[in-house]
JSON list of C-alpha atoms in Angstrom, two decimals:
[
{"chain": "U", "resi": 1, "resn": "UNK", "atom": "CA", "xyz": [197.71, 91.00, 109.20]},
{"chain": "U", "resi": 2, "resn": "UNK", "atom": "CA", "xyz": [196.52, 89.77, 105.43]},
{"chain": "U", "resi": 3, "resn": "UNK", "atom": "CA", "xyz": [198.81, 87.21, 104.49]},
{"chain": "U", "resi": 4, "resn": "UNK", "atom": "CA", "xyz": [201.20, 88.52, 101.49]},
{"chain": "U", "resi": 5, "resn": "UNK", "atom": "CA", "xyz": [200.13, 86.72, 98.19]},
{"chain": "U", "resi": 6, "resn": "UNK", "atom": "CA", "xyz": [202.96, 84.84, 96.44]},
{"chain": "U", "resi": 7, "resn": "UNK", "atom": "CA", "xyz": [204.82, 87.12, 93.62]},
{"chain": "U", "resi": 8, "resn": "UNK", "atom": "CA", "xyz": [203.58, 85.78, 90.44]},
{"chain": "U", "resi": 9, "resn": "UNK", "atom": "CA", "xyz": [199.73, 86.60, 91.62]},
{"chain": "U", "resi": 10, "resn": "UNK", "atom": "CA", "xyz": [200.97, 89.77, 93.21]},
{"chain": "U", "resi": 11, "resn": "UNK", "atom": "CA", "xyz": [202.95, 90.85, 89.67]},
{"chain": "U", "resi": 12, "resn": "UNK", "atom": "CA", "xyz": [199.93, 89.50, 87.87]},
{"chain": "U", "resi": 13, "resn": "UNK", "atom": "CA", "xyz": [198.02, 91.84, 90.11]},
{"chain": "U", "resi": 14, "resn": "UNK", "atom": "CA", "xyz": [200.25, 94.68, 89.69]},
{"chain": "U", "resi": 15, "resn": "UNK", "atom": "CA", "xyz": [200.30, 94.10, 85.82]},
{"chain": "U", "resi": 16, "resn": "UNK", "atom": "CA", "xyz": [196.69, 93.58, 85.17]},
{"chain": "U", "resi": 17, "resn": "UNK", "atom": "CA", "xyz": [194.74, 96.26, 88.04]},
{"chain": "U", "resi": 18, "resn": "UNK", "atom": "CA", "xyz": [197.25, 98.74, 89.70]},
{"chain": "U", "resi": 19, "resn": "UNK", "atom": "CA", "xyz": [195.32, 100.29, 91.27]},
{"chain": "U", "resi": 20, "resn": "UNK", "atom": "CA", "xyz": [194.26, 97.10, 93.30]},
{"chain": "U", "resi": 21, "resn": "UNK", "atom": "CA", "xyz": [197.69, 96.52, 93.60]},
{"chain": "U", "resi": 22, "resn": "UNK", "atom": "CA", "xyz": [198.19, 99.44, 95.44]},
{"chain": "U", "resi": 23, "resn": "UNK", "atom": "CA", "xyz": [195.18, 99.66, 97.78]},
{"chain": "U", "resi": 24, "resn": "UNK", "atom": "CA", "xyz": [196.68, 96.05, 98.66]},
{"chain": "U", "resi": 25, "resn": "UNK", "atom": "CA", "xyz": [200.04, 97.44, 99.31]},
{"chain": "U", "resi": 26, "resn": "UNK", "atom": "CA", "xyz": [199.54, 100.55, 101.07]},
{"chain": "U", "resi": 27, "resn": "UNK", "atom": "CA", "xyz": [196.72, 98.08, 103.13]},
{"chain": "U", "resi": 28, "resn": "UNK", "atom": "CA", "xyz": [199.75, 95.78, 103.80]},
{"chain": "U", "resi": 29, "resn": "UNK", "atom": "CA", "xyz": [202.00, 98.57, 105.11]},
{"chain": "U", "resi": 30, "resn": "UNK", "atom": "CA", "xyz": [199.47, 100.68, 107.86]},
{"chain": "U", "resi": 31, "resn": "UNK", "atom": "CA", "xyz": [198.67, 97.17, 108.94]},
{"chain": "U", "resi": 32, "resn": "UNK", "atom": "CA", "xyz": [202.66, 96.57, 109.64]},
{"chain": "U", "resi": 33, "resn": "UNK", "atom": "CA", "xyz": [203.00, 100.14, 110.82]},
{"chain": "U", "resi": 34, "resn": "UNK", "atom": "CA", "xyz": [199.65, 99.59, 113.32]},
{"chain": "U", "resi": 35, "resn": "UNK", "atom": "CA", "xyz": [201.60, 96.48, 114.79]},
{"chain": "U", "resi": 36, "resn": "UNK", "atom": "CA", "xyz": [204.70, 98.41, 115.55]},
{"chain": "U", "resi": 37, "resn": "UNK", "atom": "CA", "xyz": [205.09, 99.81, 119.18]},
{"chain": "U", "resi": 38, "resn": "UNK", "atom": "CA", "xyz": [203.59, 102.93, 118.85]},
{"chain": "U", "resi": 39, "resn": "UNK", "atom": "CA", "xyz": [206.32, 104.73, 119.76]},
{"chain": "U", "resi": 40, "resn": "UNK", "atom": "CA", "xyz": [207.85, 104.01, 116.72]},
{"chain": "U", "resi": 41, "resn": "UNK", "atom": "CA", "xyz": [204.82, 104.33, 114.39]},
{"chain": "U", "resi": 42, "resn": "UNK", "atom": "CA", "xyz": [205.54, 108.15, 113.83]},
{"chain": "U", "resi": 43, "resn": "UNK", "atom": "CA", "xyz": [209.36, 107.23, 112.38]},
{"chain": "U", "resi": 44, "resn": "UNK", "atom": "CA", "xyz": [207.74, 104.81, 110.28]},
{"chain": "U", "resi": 45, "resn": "UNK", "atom": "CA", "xyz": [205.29, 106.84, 108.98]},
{"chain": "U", "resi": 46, "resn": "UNK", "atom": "CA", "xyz": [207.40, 108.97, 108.11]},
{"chain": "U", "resi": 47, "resn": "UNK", "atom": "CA", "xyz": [210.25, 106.38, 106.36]},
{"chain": "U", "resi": 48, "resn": "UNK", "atom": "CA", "xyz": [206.86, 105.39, 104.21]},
{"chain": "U", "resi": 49, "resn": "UNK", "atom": "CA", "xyz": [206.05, 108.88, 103.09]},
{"chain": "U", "resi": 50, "resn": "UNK", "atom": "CA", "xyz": [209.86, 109.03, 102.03]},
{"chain": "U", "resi": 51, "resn": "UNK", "atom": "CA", "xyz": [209.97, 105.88, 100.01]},
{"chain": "U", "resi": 52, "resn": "UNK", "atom": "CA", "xyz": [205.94, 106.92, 98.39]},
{"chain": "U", "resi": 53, "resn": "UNK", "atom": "CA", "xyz": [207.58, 110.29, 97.35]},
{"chain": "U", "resi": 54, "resn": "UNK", "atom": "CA", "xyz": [210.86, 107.88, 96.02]},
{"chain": "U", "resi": 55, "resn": "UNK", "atom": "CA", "xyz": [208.43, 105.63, 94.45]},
{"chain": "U", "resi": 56, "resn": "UNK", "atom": "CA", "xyz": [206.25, 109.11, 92.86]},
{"chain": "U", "resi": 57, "resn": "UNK", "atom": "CA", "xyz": [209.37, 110.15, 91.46]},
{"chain": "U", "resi": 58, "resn": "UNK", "atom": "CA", "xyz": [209.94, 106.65, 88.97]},
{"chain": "U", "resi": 59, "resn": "UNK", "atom": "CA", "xyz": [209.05, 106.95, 85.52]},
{"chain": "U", "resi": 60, "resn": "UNK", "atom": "CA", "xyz": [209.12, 103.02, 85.05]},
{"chain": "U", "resi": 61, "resn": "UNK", "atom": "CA", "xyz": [209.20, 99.99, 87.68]},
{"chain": "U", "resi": 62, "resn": "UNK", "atom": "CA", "xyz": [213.26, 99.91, 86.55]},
{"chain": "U", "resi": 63, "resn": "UNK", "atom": "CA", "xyz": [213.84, 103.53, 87.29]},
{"chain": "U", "resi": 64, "resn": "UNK", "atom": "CA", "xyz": [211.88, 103.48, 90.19]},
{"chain": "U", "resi": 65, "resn": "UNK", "atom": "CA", "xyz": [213.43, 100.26, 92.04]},
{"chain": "U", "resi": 66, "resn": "UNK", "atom": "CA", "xyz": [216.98, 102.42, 90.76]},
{"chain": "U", "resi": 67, "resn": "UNK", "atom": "CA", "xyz": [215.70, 104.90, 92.89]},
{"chain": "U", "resi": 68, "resn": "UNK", "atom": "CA", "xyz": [215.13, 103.06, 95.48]},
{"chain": "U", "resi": 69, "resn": "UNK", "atom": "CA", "xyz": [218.03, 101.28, 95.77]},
{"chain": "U", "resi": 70, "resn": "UNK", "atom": "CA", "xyz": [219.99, 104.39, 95.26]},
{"chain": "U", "resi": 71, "resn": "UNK", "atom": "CA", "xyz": [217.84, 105.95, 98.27]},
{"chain": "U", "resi": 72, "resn": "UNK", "atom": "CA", "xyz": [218.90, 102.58, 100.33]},
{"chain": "U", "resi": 73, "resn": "UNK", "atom": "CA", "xyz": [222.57, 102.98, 99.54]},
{"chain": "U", "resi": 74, "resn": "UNK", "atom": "CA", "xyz": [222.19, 106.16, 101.29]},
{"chain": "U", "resi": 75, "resn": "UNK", "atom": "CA", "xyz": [220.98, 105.16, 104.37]},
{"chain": "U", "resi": 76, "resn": "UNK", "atom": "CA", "xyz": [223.30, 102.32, 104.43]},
{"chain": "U", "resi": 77, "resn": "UNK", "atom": "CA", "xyz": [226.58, 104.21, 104.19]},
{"chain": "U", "resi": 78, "resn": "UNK", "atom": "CA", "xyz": [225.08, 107.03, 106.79]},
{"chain": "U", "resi": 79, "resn": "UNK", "atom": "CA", "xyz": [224.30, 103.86, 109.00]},
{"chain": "U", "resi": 80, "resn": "UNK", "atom": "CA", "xyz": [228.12, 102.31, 108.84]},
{"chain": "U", "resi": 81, "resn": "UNK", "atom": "CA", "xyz": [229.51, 105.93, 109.09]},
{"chain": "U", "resi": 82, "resn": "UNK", "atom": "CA", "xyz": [227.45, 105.97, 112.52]},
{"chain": "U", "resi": 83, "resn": "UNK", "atom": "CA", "xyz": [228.68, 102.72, 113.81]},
{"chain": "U", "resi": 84, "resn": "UNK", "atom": "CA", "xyz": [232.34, 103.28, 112.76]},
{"chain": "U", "resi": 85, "resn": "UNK", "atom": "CA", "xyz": [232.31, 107.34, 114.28]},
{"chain": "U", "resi": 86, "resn": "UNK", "atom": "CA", "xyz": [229.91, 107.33, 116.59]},
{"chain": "U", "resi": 87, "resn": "UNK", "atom": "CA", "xyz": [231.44, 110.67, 118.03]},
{"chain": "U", "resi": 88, "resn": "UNK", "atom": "CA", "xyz": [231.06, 112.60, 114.53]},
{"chain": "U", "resi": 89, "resn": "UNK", "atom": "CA", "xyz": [227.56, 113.44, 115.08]},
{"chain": "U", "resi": 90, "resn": "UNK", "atom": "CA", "xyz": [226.88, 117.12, 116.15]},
{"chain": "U", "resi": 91, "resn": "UNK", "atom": "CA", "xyz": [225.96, 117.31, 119.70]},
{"chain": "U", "resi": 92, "resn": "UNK", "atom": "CA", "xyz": [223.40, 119.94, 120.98]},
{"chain": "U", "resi": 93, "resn": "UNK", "atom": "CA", "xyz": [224.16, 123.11, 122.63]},
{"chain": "U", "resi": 94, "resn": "UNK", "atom": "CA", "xyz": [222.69, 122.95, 126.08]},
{"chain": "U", "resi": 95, "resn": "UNK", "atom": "CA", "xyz": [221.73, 126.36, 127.05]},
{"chain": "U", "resi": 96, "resn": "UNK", "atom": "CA", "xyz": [221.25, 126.62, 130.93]},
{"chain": "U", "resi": 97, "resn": "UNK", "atom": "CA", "xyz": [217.62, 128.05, 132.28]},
{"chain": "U", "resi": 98, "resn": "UNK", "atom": "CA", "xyz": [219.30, 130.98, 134.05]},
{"chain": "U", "resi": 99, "resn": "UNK", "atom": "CA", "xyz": [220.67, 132.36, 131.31]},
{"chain": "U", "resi": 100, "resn": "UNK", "atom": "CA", "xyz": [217.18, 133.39, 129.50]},
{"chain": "U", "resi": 101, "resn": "UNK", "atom": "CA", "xyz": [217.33, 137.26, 129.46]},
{"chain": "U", "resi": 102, "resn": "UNK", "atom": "CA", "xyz": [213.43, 136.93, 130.50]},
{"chain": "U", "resi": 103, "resn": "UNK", "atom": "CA", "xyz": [214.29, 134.66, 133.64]},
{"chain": "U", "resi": 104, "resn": "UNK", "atom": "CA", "xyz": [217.35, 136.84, 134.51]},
{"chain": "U", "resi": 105, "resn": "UNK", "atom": "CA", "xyz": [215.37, 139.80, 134.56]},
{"chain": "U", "resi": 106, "resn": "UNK", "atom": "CA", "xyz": [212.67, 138.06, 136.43]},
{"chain": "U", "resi": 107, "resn": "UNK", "atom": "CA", "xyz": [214.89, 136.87, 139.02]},
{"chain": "U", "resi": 108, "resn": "UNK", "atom": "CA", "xyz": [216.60, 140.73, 139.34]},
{"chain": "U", "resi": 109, "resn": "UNK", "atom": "CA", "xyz": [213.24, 142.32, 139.69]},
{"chain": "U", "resi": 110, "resn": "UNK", "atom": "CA", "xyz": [212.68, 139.41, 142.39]},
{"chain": "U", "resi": 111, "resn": "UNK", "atom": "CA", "xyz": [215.52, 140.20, 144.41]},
{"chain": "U", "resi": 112, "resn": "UNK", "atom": "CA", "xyz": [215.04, 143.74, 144.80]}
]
């Protein structure tokens, strides 16, 4: 992985050629994704297409770090609710095999 710039040549760089500035970023994050366990790349993936459409969605640098903090406040308080009522979450409806109207009619037709 590139080593990360210090932050007055990376604001410099963000001031004077965007667009630079964010070929190096987006660079910067597949590399971090790529050295994820793979597993996990897909989640992250997807967490960086969230924040890019959060980050689309500023009309200046201070409305969109707003945004983004707002966004992280979320997922913060949805975290803690988690850990504090673990037994909140929905739980899914586990439909049993034998009761598919195809496989019961298979099974009938089976038995005669």
């Amino acid at each position: 992985m590139e080593t990360l710039p210090d932050f007055d040549v990376m604001a410099k760089l963000a001031q004077d050629d965007p667009e630079k500035f964010e070929q190096l970023r987006q660079q910067l994050i597949e590399e971090t994704i790529n050295q994820a366990n793979s597993g996990m790349q897909p989640r992250l993936k997807a967490q960086q297409s969230h924040i890019d459409l959060i980050i689309s969605r500023g009309k200046n640098p201070l409305h969109t770090t707003m945004l983004l903090r707002d966004e992280l406040q979320r997922q913060l308080a949805r975290f803690a609710q988690t850990l504090q009522q673990p037994s909140a979450q929905e739980n899914a409806v586990i439909t049993p095999i034998s009761s598919h109207p195809k496989q019961v009619n298979n099974a009938d037709k089976s038995s005669l």
